[in-house]
Tab-separated table of C-alpha atoms in Angstrom:
chain	number	residue	atom	x	y	z
K	98	MET	CA	-12.887	-33.889	25.181
K	99	THR	CA	-11.878	-36.243	22.351
K	100	SER	CA	-13.210	-36.790	18.843
K	101	ARG	CA	-15.397	-39.770	17.935
K	102	HIS	CA	-13.574	-40.001	14.609
K	103	PRO	CA	-9.971	-40.824	13.616
K	104	SER	CA	-7.374	-38.201	14.480
K	105	VAL	CA	-6.980	-35.863	11.502
K	106	GLY	CA	-4.938	-32.729	11.086
K	107	VAL	CA	-2.014	-31.041	9.360
K	108	SER	CA	1.253	-32.784	8.465
K	109	GLY	CA	2.956	-30.170	6.310
K	110	MET	CA	2.876	-26.450	5.466
K	111	LYS	CA	4.457	-24.333	2.741
K	112	LEU	CA	4.540	-20.580	2.152
K	113	TYR	CA	4.875	-18.725	-1.142
K	114	VAL	CA	5.234	-14.954	-1.421
K	115	PRO	CA	6.119	-12.904	-4.527
K	116	PRO	CA	9.787	-11.871	-4.735
K	117	TYR	CA	8.896	-8.156	-4.956
K	118	ARG	CA	9.315	-6.514	-1.551
K	119	VAL	CA	8.439	-3.026	-0.320
K	120	SER	CA	10.336	-1.926	2.777
K	121	LEU	CA	7.940	-0.001	5.005
K	122	GLU	CA	10.831	2.164	6.170
K	123	ASP	CA	11.370	3.153	2.535
K	124	TRP	CA	7.635	3.562	2.036
K	125	CYS	CA	7.496	5.944	5.004
K	126	ALA	CA	10.262	8.033	3.435
K	127	TRP	CA	8.335	8.127	0.121
K	128	THR	CA	5.009	9.068	1.726
K	129	GLY	CA	6.023	11.124	4.762
K	130	ASN	CA	4.566	8.668	7.298
K	131	PRO	CA	6.286	8.156	10.690
K	132	TRP	CA	8.425	5.004	10.503
K	133	ASP	CA	8.453	4.326	14.260
K	134	LYS	CA	4.658	4.276	14.391
K	135	VAL	CA	4.228	2.240	11.213
K	136	ARG	CA	6.761	-0.336	12.386
K	137	SER	CA	5.037	-0.668	15.768
K	138	VAL	CA	1.493	-0.882	14.403
K	139	VAL	CA	1.960	-2.594	11.035
K	140	GLY	CA	5.340	-4.270	10.514
K	141	LYS	CA	8.526	-4.044	8.443
K	142	SER	CA	7.569	-4.815	4.841
K	143	PHE	CA	5.009	-6.255	2.444
K	144	ARG	CA	5.095	-8.108	-0.871
K	145	VAL	CA	3.600	-7.037	-4.204
K	146	ARG	CA	2.520	-9.473	-6.908
K	147	GLY	CA	4.539	-9.367	-10.110
K	148	PRO	CA	3.186	-8.554	-13.582
K	149	HIS	CA	3.260	-12.263	-14.475
K	150	GLU	CA	1.491	-13.390	-11.281
K	151	SER	CA	-2.111	-13.944	-10.261
K	152	ILE	CA	-3.897	-15.438	-7.276
K	153	TYR	CA	-3.802	-18.809	-9.042
K	154	THR	CA	-0.059	-18.795	-9.758
K	155	MET	CA	0.719	-17.999	-6.122
K	156	ALA	CA	-1.592	-20.740	-4.824
K	157	ALA	CA	-0.197	-23.298	-7.275
K	158	ASN	CA	3.384	-22.366	-6.305
K	159	ALA	CA	2.624	-23.061	-2.643
K	160	VAL	CA	0.919	-26.403	-3.361
K	161	LEU	CA	3.673	-27.615	-5.688
K	162	ARG	CA	6.318	-26.803	-3.068
K	163	LEU	CA	4.255	-28.729	-0.515
K	164	ILE	CA	3.984	-31.808	-2.722
K	165	LEU	CA	7.660	-31.839	-3.673
K	166	ASP	CA	9.227	-30.915	-0.335
K	167	TYR	CA	7.067	-33.318	1.694
K	168	ASP	CA	7.292	-36.056	-0.982
K	169	ILE	CA	3.517	-36.406	-1.282
K	170	ASP	CA	2.018	-39.001	-3.631
K	171	PRO	CA	-0.398	-36.899	-5.765
K	172	SER	CA	-2.594	-39.926	-6.450
K	173	ARG	CA	-3.579	-40.022	-2.751
K	174	ILE	CA	-4.976	-36.472	-2.773
K	175	GLY	CA	-8.762	-36.770	-2.767
K	176	HIS	CA	-9.595	-33.194	-1.790
K	177	LEU	CA	-7.937	-29.958	-2.998
K	178	ALA	CA	-9.628	-26.934	-1.395
K	179	PHE	CA	-8.905	-23.289	-2.187
K	180	GLY	CA	-9.682	-20.592	0.385
K	181	THR	CA	-9.498	-17.065	-1.037
K	182	GLU	CA	-11.301	-13.766	-1.447
K	183	SER	CA	-9.236	-12.736	-4.466
K	184	SER	CA	-10.167	-15.282	-7.138
K	185	THR	CA	-10.848	-13.738	-10.527
K	186	ASP	CA	-13.175	-16.366	-11.968
K	187	ASN	CA	-16.755	-16.545	-10.699
K	188	SER	CA	-17.311	-20.037	-12.100
K	189	ALA	CA	-14.267	-22.276	-11.636
K	190	GLY	CA	-12.835	-23.210	-8.255
K	191	ALA	CA	-9.714	-25.117	-7.307
K	192	VAL	CA	-9.914	-27.068	-10.553
K	193	VAL	CA	-7.861	-24.214	-12.069
K	194	LEU	CA	-5.051	-25.055	-9.636
K	195	ARG	CA	-5.457	-28.745	-10.370
K	196	GLY	CA	-4.773	-28.173	-14.067
K	197	MET	CA	-1.678	-26.095	-13.326
K	198	LEU	CA	-0.342	-28.642	-10.855
K	199	ASP	CA	-0.841	-31.576	-13.208
K	200	GLU	CA	1.340	-29.851	-15.826
K	201	ALA	CA	4.111	-29.120	-13.336
K	202	LEU	CA	3.987	-32.570	-11.764
K	203	ARG	CA	4.460	-34.186	-15.168
K	204	LYS	CA	7.517	-31.987	-15.743
K	205	HIS	CA	8.882	-33.247	-12.418
K	206	GLY	CA	8.266	-36.855	-13.407
K	207	ARG	CA	5.393	-37.211	-10.956
K	208	PRO	CA	1.860	-38.516	-11.553
K	209	PRO	CA	-0.944	-35.932	-11.690
K	210	LEU	CA	-3.547	-35.531	-8.980
K	211	SER	CA	-6.183	-38.254	-8.845
K	212	ARG	CA	-8.954	-37.824	-11.402
K	213	HIS	CA	-11.333	-38.364	-8.481
K	214	CYS	CA	-10.080	-35.387	-6.453
K	215	GLU	CA	-12.673	-32.902	-5.154
K	216	VAL	CA	-11.844	-29.281	-6.049
K	217	PRO	CA	-13.935	-26.793	-4.000
K	218	GLU	CA	-13.279	-23.094	-3.518
K	219	LEU	CA	-14.440	-21.447	-0.294
K	220	LYS	CA	-14.985	-17.737	0.175
K	221	HIS	CA	-15.732	-15.669	3.221
K	222	ALA	CA	-13.258	-12.796	3.284
K	223	CYS	CA	-10.239	-13.741	5.409
K	224	LEU	CA	-12.012	-16.730	6.986
K	225	GLY	CA	-12.328	-18.780	3.794
K	226	GLY	CA	-9.114	-20.661	4.551
K	227	VAL	CA	-10.307	-21.744	8.001
K	228	TYR	CA	-13.607	-22.922	6.530
K	229	ALA	CA	-11.604	-24.859	3.909
K	230	LEU	CA	-9.481	-26.398	6.666
K	231	LYS	CA	-12.570	-27.527	8.586
K	232	GLY	CA	-14.127	-28.898	5.415
K	233	ALA	CA	-11.021	-30.927	4.616
K	234	ALA	CA	-10.926	-32.327	8.167
K	235	ARG	CA	-14.563	-33.397	7.853
K	236	TYR	CA	-13.799	-35.014	4.482
K	237	LEU	CA	-10.979	-37.075	5.991
K	238	ALA	CA	-13.110	-38.084	8.969
K	239	TYR	CA	-15.899	-39.444	6.750
K	240	ASP	CA	-15.920	-40.380	3.051
K	241	GLY	CA	-12.261	-39.459	2.500
K	242	ALA	CA	-10.912	-41.705	5.249
K	243	GLY	CA	-7.535	-43.156	4.336
K	244	ARG	CA	-6.771	-40.486	1.759
K	245	GLN	CA	-5.072	-37.083	1.989
K	246	ALA	CA	-6.290	-33.526	1.465
K	247	ILE	CA	-4.582	-30.263	0.569
K	248	VAL	CA	-5.889	-26.843	1.574
K	249	VAL	CA	-4.334	-23.744	0.065
K	250	CYS	CA	-5.083	-20.209	1.258
K	251	ALA	CA	-4.028	-17.404	-1.069
K	252	ASP	CA	-4.857	-13.734	-1.423
K	253	ILE	CA	-3.760	-10.368	-2.744
K	254	ALA	CA	-4.360	-7.451	-0.384
K	255	GLU	CA	-4.352	-4.213	-2.389
K	256	TYR	CA	-5.347	-0.715	-1.279
K	257	ALA	CA	-5.310	2.586	-3.096
K	258	ARG	CA	-2.133	4.609	-2.771
K	259	GLY	CA	-2.659	7.306	-0.174
K	260	SER	CA	-5.379	5.362	1.634
K	261	THR	CA	-5.173	4.360	5.292
K	262	GLY	CA	-4.816	0.731	4.242
K	263	GLU	CA	-1.877	1.147	1.866
K	264	GLN	CA	0.784	0.127	4.381
K	265	THR	CA	-1.158	-3.078	5.206
K	266	GLN	CA	-0.930	-4.572	1.720
K	267	GLY	CA	0.492	-8.002	0.941
K	268	ALA	CA	0.312	-11.055	-1.289
K	269	GLY	CA	1.029	-14.729	-0.797
K	270	ALA	CA	-0.203	-18.254	-0.239
K	271	VAL	CA	0.057	-21.044	2.333
K	272	ALA	CA	-0.595	-24.699	1.443
K	273	MET	CA	-1.313	-27.391	4.041
K	274	LEU	CA	-1.338	-31.204	3.868
K	275	LEU	CA	-4.072	-32.888	5.923
K	276	GLU	CA	-4.237	-36.579	6.774
K	277	GLU	CA	-4.988	-39.083	9.527
K	278	ASN	CA	-2.454	-39.291	12.369
K	279	PRO	CA	-0.948	-35.919	11.404
K	280	ALA	CA	2.706	-35.057	11.885
K	281	LEU	CA	2.268	-31.364	12.859
K	282	PHE	CA	-0.989	-30.882	14.722
K	283	GLN	CA	-4.396	-32.457	15.241
K	284	LEU	CA	-7.682	-30.726	14.442
K	285	ASP	CA	-10.487	-31.801	16.785
K	286	LEU	CA	-13.550	-29.880	15.613
K	287	LEU	CA	-15.373	-30.697	18.837
K	288	ARG	CA	-12.986	-28.184	20.405
K	289	SER	CA	-13.987	-25.213	18.285
K	290	GLY	CA	-16.369	-22.278	18.459
K	291	SER	CA	-18.118	-20.298	15.725
K	292	ALA	CA	-19.812	-16.921	15.371
K	293	SER	CA	-21.338	-14.921	12.529
K	294	ASP	CA	-23.470	-11.827	12.112
K	295	TYR	CA	-24.215	-9.606	9.118
K	296	ARG	CA	-22.407	-6.288	9.470
K	297	GLY	CA	-23.110	-4.462	6.208
K	298	PRO	CA	-20.310	-2.093	5.051
K	299	ASP	CA	-17.517	-3.540	7.166
K	300	PHE	CA	-15.073	-4.711	4.490
K	301	ARG	CA	-16.512	-5.633	1.109
K	302	LYS	CA	-15.692	-6.134	-2.574
K	303	PRO	CA	-18.994	-5.568	-4.425
K	304	HIS	CA	-18.700	-5.971	-8.209
K	305	ARG	CA	-20.950	-2.966	-8.781
K	306	ARG	CA	-18.251	-0.615	-7.471
K	307	HIS	CA	-16.175	-1.102	-10.628
K	308	SER	CA	-18.738	0.787	-12.719
K	309	MET	CA	-19.498	3.577	-10.248
K	310	ASP	CA	-18.082	7.081	-10.110
K	311	GLY	CA	-15.838	7.672	-7.121
K	312	TYR	CA	-14.221	4.255	-7.350
K	313	ARG	CA	-12.947	4.022	-10.933
K	314	VAL	CA	-10.075	6.507	-10.897
K	315	GLY	CA	-7.545	6.364	-13.740
K	316	ALA	CA	-5.393	3.228	-13.809
K	317	HIS	CA	-6.796	2.176	-10.450
K	318	SER	CA	-9.980	0.996	-12.178
K	319	THR	CA	-8.322	-2.369	-12.897
K	320	ARG	CA	-7.271	-3.079	-9.307
K	321	ASP	CA	-9.298	-4.928	-6.690
K	322	PHE	CA	-9.283	-2.335	-3.917
K	323	PRO	CA	-11.822	-3.165	-1.183
K	324	VAL	CA	-14.462	-0.942	0.357
K	325	PHE	CA	-13.607	-0.735	4.057
K	326	SER	CA	-14.640	1.328	7.029
K	327	GLY	CA	-11.588	1.679	9.259
K	328	ARG	CA	-12.731	2.078	12.837
K	329	TYR	CA	-15.974	0.180	12.229
K	330	SER	CA	-14.049	-2.728	10.656
K	331	THR	CA	-11.746	-2.890	13.686
K	332	LEU	CA	-14.748	-3.007	16.029
K	333	CYS	CA	-16.307	-5.804	13.979
K	334	TYR	CA	-13.101	-7.858	14.195
K	335	VAL	CA	-12.869	-7.571	17.974
K	336	ASP	CA	-16.577	-8.162	18.574
K	337	GLU	CA	-16.875	-11.255	16.366
K	338	THR	CA	-13.723	-12.945	17.642
K	339	LEU	CA	-15.026	-12.413	21.193
K	340	ARG	CA	-18.231	-14.257	20.295
K	341	ALA	CA	-16.392	-17.190	18.689
K	342	VAL	CA	-14.188	-17.604	21.762
K	343	GLU	CA	-17.284	-17.466	23.975
K	344	ASP	CA	-18.751	-20.353	21.967
K	345	LEU	CA	-15.518	-22.322	22.354
K	346	LEU	CA	-15.530	-21.738	26.109
K	347	ALA	CA	-19.146	-22.905	26.358
K	348	ARG	CA	-18.331	-26.110	24.479
K	349	LEU	CA	-15.321	-26.787	26.679
K	350	HIS	CA	-17.112	-25.788	29.921
K	351	THR	CA	-13.985	-23.784	30.694
K	352	ALA	CA	-13.437	-20.370	32.259
K	353	PRO	CA	-11.690	-17.805	30.017
K	354	ARG	CA	-8.683	-17.327	32.277
K	355	ASP	CA	-8.215	-21.100	32.534
K	356	LEU	CA	-8.202	-21.366	28.736
K	357	TYR	CA	-5.616	-18.624	28.250
K	358	HIS	CA	-3.343	-20.110	30.899
K	359	SER	CA	-3.658	-23.657	29.533
K	360	VAL	CA	-2.722	-22.997	25.893
K	361	GLU	CA	0.946	-22.897	24.952
K	362	ALA	CA	0.473	-20.174	22.334
K	363	ALA	CA	-2.221	-18.228	20.499
K	364	PHE	CA	-2.419	-17.311	16.814
K	365	PHE	CA	-4.937	-14.907	15.272
K	366	HIS	CA	-5.956	-13.606	11.898
K	367	ARG	CA	-3.384	-10.854	11.388
K	368	PRO	CA	-4.258	-8.011	8.993
K	369	TYR	CA	-1.473	-6.011	10.656
K	370	HIS	CA	0.707	-6.433	13.730
K	371	GLN	CA	-1.414	-4.598	16.307
K	372	MET	CA	-4.839	-6.042	15.437
K	373	PRO	CA	-4.444	-9.444	17.161
K	374	LEU	CA	-2.891	-7.736	20.185
K	375	ASN	CA	-6.030	-5.640	20.555
K	376	ALA	CA	-8.152	-8.764	20.216
K	377	MET	CA	-6.219	-10.671	22.880
K	378	ALA	CA	-6.417	-7.743	25.322
K	379	ALA	CA	-10.172	-7.508	24.721
K	380	MET	CA	-10.632	-11.261	25.159
K	381	TYR	CA	-8.834	-11.198	28.490
K	382	ALA	CA	-10.784	-8.182	29.763
K	383	TRP	CA	-14.156	-9.538	28.582
K	384	GLY	CA	-13.277	-12.888	30.117
K	385	LEU	CA	-13.010	-11.257	33.543
K	386	SER	CA	-16.632	-10.143	33.220
K	387	MET	CA	-17.872	-13.709	32.685
K	388	ALA	CA	-17.192	-14.977	36.222
K	389	GLU	CA	-17.880	-13.174	39.482
K	390	ALA	CA	-14.682	-14.601	40.951
K	391	HIS	CA	-12.739	-12.444	38.469
K	392	HIS	CA	-14.747	-9.248	38.964
K	393	PRO	CA	-12.295	-7.830	41.545
K	394	GLU	CA	-9.514	-7.935	38.924
K	395	LEU	CA	-11.782	-6.240	36.383
K	396	GLN	CA	-12.786	-3.639	38.956
K	397	SER	CA	-9.132	-2.917	39.657
K	398	LEU	CA	-8.459	-2.451	35.929
K	399	CYS	CA	-11.461	-0.134	35.650
K	400	LYS	CA	-10.166	2.013	38.474
K	401	ALA	CA	-6.704	2.267	36.926
K	402	ALA	CA	-8.174	3.044	33.490
K	403	GLY	CA	-10.624	5.666	34.764
K	404	ALA	CA	-13.594	3.534	33.648
K	405	ASP	CA	-16.859	3.064	35.503
K	406	PHE	CA	-17.062	-0.561	36.680
K	407	PRO	CA	-20.882	-1.035	36.583
K	408	ARG	CA	-21.111	0.486	33.096
K	409	THR	CA	-18.144	-1.582	31.931
K	410	LEU	CA	-19.809	-4.745	33.181
K	411	THR	CA	-23.061	-3.800	31.453
K	412	GLU	CA	-21.246	-3.155	28.163
K	413	MET	CA	-19.402	-6.440	28.304
K	414	LYS	CA	-22.610	-8.370	28.880
K	415	SER	CA	-24.459	-6.544	26.106
K	416	ARG	CA	-25.003	-7.770	22.534
K	417	PRO	CA	-25.253	-4.614	20.422
K	418	ASP	CA	-26.548	-4.769	16.853
K	419	LEU	CA	-23.643	-3.111	15.043
K	420	PHE	CA	-25.301	-3.020	11.625
K	421	ALA	CA	-28.435	-1.411	13.089
K	422	ARG	CA	-26.229	1.378	14.392
K	423	VAL	CA	-24.887	1.886	10.860
K	424	LEU	CA	-28.414	2.170	9.476
K	425	GLU	CA	-29.229	4.684	12.214
K	426	GLY	CA	-26.207	6.819	11.265
K	427	ARG	CA	-24.351	6.001	14.471
K	428	ALA	CA	-21.434	4.004	13.051
K	429	GLY	CA	-18.915	6.594	14.280
K	430	GLU	CA	-20.008	6.293	17.917
K	431	GLU	CA	-18.004	4.158	20.336
K	432	VAL	CA	-20.011	1.021	21.148
K	433	TYR	CA	-17.981	-0.004	24.215
K	434	PRO	CA	-16.602	3.321	25.559
K	435	GLU	CA	-15.867	2.161	29.119
K	436	SER	CA	-14.679	-1.298	28.130
K	437	MET	CA	-12.233	0.050	25.577
K	438	LYS	CA	-10.699	2.312	28.219
K	439	VAL	CA	-9.969	-0.869	30.163
K	440	VAL	CA	-8.553	-2.656	27.122
K	441	LYS	CA	-6.294	0.280	26.248
K	442	HIS	CA	-5.000	0.477	29.812
K	443	PHE	CA	-4.532	-3.286	30.091
K	444	ARG	CA	-2.344	-3.346	26.988
K	445	GLY	CA	0.222	-1.212	28.811
K	446	THR	CA	0.378	-3.359	31.943
K	447	PRO	CA	3.193	-5.791	32.830
K	448	LYS	CA	0.631	-8.593	32.926
K	449	PHE	CA	-0.377	-8.086	29.310
K	450	LYS	CA	3.255	-7.810	28.227
K	451	GLU	CA	3.836	-11.165	29.920
K	452	ILE	CA	0.891	-12.633	27.978
K	453	LEU	CA	2.447	-11.401	24.748
K	454	ARG	CA	5.836	-12.842	25.676
K	455	THR	CA	4.551	-16.252	26.699
K	456	LYS	CA	1.515	-16.730	24.438
K	457	MET	CA	1.860	-14.575	21.305
K	458	SER	CA	5.566	-14.227	20.539
K	459	LEU	CA	6.075	-17.434	18.534
K	460	GLY	CA	6.565	-16.436	14.906
K	461	SER	CA	5.413	-12.860	15.539
K	462	ASP	CA	8.661	-11.164	14.467
K	463	ARG	CA	8.825	-13.292	11.314
K	464	MET	CA	5.339	-12.148	10.366
K	465	MET	CA	6.451	-8.504	10.441
K	466	ASP	CA	7.871	-9.007	6.927
K	467	LEU	CA	4.717	-10.385	5.294
K	468	GLY	CA	2.030	-7.729	5.283
K	469	ASN	CA	-1.618	-8.792	5.112
K	470	LEU	CA	-2.301	-12.107	3.377
K	471	TYR	CA	-6.052	-12.200	4.110
K	472	THR	CA	-6.991	-15.933	4.190
K	473	ALA	CA	-3.315	-16.926	4.377
K	474	ALA	CA	-2.456	-14.631	7.317
K	475	LEU	CA	-3.491	-17.031	10.096
K	476	PRO	CA	-1.925	-20.203	8.619
K	477	ALA	CA	1.228	-18.227	7.807
K	478	TRP	CA	1.564	-17.206	11.457
K	479	ILE	CA	1.030	-20.811	12.577
K	480	ALA	CA	3.725	-21.939	10.125
K	481	ALA	CA	6.108	-19.232	11.317
K	482	GLY	CA	5.486	-20.164	14.945
K	483	LEU	CA	6.020	-23.898	14.452
K	484	GLU	CA	9.218	-23.355	12.479
K	485	GLU	CA	10.592	-20.960	15.103
K	486	ALA	CA	9.729	-23.396	17.903
K	487	ALA	CA	11.554	-26.201	16.119
K	488	GLU	CA	14.631	-24.031	15.529
K	489	THR	CA	14.801	-22.717	19.102
K	490	GLY	CA	14.091	-26.026	20.842
K	491	ARG	CA	10.786	-24.995	22.370
K	492	ASP	CA	8.821	-27.980	23.681
K	493	LEU	CA	5.386	-28.176	22.041
K	494	ASP	CA	4.814	-31.936	22.302
K	495	GLY	CA	1.127	-32.567	22.993
K	496	LYS	CA	0.504	-28.893	23.774
K	497	ASP	CA	-2.696	-27.059	22.843
K	498	LEU	CA	-2.543	-23.957	20.663
K	499	LEU	CA	-5.422	-21.500	20.254
K	500	ILE	CA	-6.109	-20.348	16.693
K	501	VAL	CA	-8.646	-17.600	15.989
K	502	GLY	CA	-9.748	-16.822	12.442
K	503	TYR	CA	-11.883	-13.920	11.264
K	504	GLY	CA	-13.577	-12.858	8.055
K	505	SER	CA	-15.212	-9.500	7.489
K	506	GLY	CA	-18.901	-9.523	6.936
K	507	ASP	CA	-18.688	-10.967	9.746
K	508	ALA	CA	-17.703	-14.446	10.955
K	509	ALA	CA	-15.079	-15.926	13.244
K	510	GLU	CA	-13.759	-19.326	14.304
K	511	ALA	CA	-11.873	-20.214	17.492
K	512	THR	CA	-10.245	-23.645	17.625
K	513	LEU	CA	-7.845	-25.560	19.820
K	514	ILE	CA	-5.254	-27.596	17.931
K	515	GLN	CA	-2.957	-30.141	19.570
K	516	VAL	CA	0.679	-30.384	18.505
K	517	ALA	CA	1.746	-33.903	17.496
K	518	SER	CA	4.610	-35.739	19.173
K	519	ARG	CA	6.615	-35.892	15.892
K	520	TRP	CA	6.063	-32.272	14.906
K	521	ARG	CA	9.713	-31.144	14.855
K	522	GLU	CA	10.792	-32.879	11.670
K	523	ALA	CA	7.702	-31.701	9.783
K	524	ALA	CA	8.128	-28.154	11.141
K	525	ARG	CA	11.752	-27.970	9.976
K	526	ARG	CA	10.560	-28.676	6.432
K	527	ILE	CA	8.183	-25.706	6.384
K	528	GLY	CA	10.900	-23.394	5.095
K	529	PHE	CA	9.116	-20.209	6.152
K	530	MET	CA	12.221	-18.042	6.379
K	531	ALA	CA	13.695	-19.611	3.242
K	532	SER	CA	10.592	-18.445	1.356
K	533	LEU	CA	11.460	-14.837	2.235
K	534	GLU	CA	15.065	-14.978	1.057
K	535	SER	CA	16.619	-12.959	-1.797
K	536	PRO	CA	13.728	-10.590	-2.496
K	537	THR	CA	13.787	-7.880	-5.147
K	538	GLN	CA	13.742	-4.607	-3.189
K	539	LEU	CA	11.419	-2.255	-5.047
K	540	THR	CA	12.241	1.371	-5.676
K	541	GLN	CA	9.465	3.936	-5.451
K	542	PRO	CA	8.935	4.113	-9.260
K	543	GLN	CA	8.866	0.306	-9.467
K	544	TYR	CA	6.368	0.035	-6.627
K	545	VAL	CA	4.085	2.697	-8.090
K	546	ALA	CA	4.144	1.033	-11.510
K	547	LEU	CA	3.447	-2.449	-10.148
K	548	HIS	CA	0.749	-1.166	-7.823
K	549	ASP	CA	-1.026	0.646	-10.656
K	550	GLY	CA	-0.793	-2.249	-13.095
K	551	LYS	CA	1.742	-0.637	-15.417
K	552	GLU	CA	4.790	-2.171	-17.077
K	553	VAL	CA	8.056	-2.242	-15.145
K	554	PRO	CA	10.756	-3.070	-17.721
K	555	ASP	CA	13.700	-3.251	-15.300
K	556	LEU	CA	12.314	-6.012	-13.049
K	557	PRO	CA	14.247	-9.322	-12.873
K	558	GLY	CA	12.877	-12.184	-14.943
K	559	VAL	CA	10.644	-15.024	-13.789
K	560	ARG	CA	12.308	-17.354	-11.310
K	561	PRO	CA	12.546	-21.017	-12.403
K	562	GLY	CA	10.300	-23.465	-10.585
K	563	SER	CA	7.263	-21.187	-10.601
K	564	PHE	CA	4.020	-20.596	-12.442
K	565	VAL	CA	3.277	-17.564	-14.609
K	566	VAL	CA	0.302	-16.160	-16.462
K	567	ASP	CA	1.297	-16.991	-20.024
K	568	ARG	CA	-1.484	-15.146	-21.852
K	569	ILE	CA	-5.098	-14.046	-21.532
K	570	GLY	CA	-7.730	-15.233	-23.989
K	571	GLU	CA	-9.401	-12.683	-26.280
K	572	SER	CA	-11.891	-14.692	-28.358
K	573	HIS	CA	-15.543	-13.735	-27.981
K	574	GLN	CA	-16.836	-15.163	-31.259
K	575	GLY	CA	-17.558	-18.608	-32.651
K	576	ASP	CA	-17.889	-21.943	-30.879
K	577	LEU	CA	-14.867	-21.545	-28.606
K	578	GLN	CA	-14.815	-18.410	-26.463
K	579	ASP	CA	-12.049	-17.633	-23.985
K	580	ILE	CA	-12.140	-13.883	-23.511
K	581	GLY	CA	-10.575	-12.943	-20.168
K	582	ILE	CA	-9.507	-16.513	-19.335
K	583	GLU	CA	-5.957	-16.843	-18.039
K	584	TYR	CA	-3.625	-19.477	-19.502
K	585	TYR	CA	-0.747	-20.547	-17.278
K	586	ARG	CA	2.714	-21.955	-17.796
K	587	TYR	CA	5.109	-23.673	-15.418
K	588	VAL	CA	8.699	-22.490	-15.739
K	589	ALA	CA	10.619	-25.624	-14.797
K	590	PRO	CA	14.118	-25.505	-13.281
K	591	PRO	CA	16.817	-25.731	-16.009
K	592	THR	CA	17.828	-29.314	-15.165
K	593	GLN	CA	14.269	-30.601	-14.795
K	594	ALA	CA	13.484	-33.385	-17.250
K	595	THR	CA	9.995	-33.979	-18.523
K	596	ALA	CA	8.606	-37.460	-17.958
K	597	PRO	CA	5.197	-38.443	-19.362
K	598	THR	CA	2.937	-40.184	-16.869
K	599	THR	CA	-0.601	-41.453	-16.656
K	600	ASP	CA	-3.186	-40.986	-13.943
K	601	PRO	CA	-2.924	-44.074	-11.691
K	602	ALA	CA	-6.365	-43.389	-10.258
């Protein structure tokens, strides 16, 4: 199936993560958690934002690197979209980033972004970046034809110390250049599937929580810790991604097993290492239930897992109302008891290990050092995978990749992207591993202070070539009020000359 519109997609990608790194092996020693289990389930490390950083500085850092390293003409950018669930201003969108970028571009002797650039912000938990990507592709296919678009996904994943989510923290941003005849991969939105359903208290950030007892505890009152429901949130992730893939299969008129065999690799939203593995195992098992020709394989798995085949089949064909179960006080009950026995068993089989090796290994080890980036987690994995493929000589020319995004609440997107024939050069410029180099390894006191929003006097200074929060406005009187508004500053490299320019648009 081909698009009726010009080929549009991604030509460049850049990652930014804060320099402050927490080793999960160290964290396990501090907290008494088992390192072997944490490494297997979660990963190796995560990043913590610095005292001078915000969601906007991280996003702007990623976009500026993209523009400079891919030699993009800022005057051609007609659409700058920001996907995030961590923005701290409920009025302004990506125009905040636009202002920061214009300052830095002038310092680099470049023109600012076009005055006619659209600046939307998109929010739906971890799926906001995928929605922004689709929106940018639609822009280029219609009224933005002939121009370029930039999508940046950035988030800060914070959890209370001592909570079950603490080891899955992270912070960072990924910026992507979109244009016609893309250098990295094509986005054909006719080859995508969507799903959404309201799931209540899955994973939320309600403003009201900040003024309620039980949430505001000491210094933690200033942090943006989410309200999440562990096991229920995991179920929501698996269930919604299943429905999005089902929609994709229906659009393609393709059997599940044929899809999984045909794609070169698969990339998922990745809150921690094991979550996408669970999703892939569930997708494969559920796929067997969709065609009678594959029922013997499912029946064999049921027998090996000690699951009842007829009940498993009934579960897999059901459409339970998960939020209704919450309202009935049944959120703790297993929704798919027989099916999950099959999934758990399947994950230990040689066949599933072969799926992981052939379909989900690209970039996976590199992602073990990132932690959860929310909206940026999926594009970061794609970037890591493309860079690794270019470095190892893997042939991706013209190959389809499956990308599956998810946002709590709940919604999911499943899309096939096609790798371009000239992808290698663009992939080598991603610089994923270079973005992780020379981190500041945090000690326990440093981590605790940064996590709790306290001063850490012995941290290294701001690195040149990056944005910082310069000050926060305090005026709440008179004609000009700026209380709570962040002002930013670009710390240019020492040899960078400032060249005044005008907007050519």
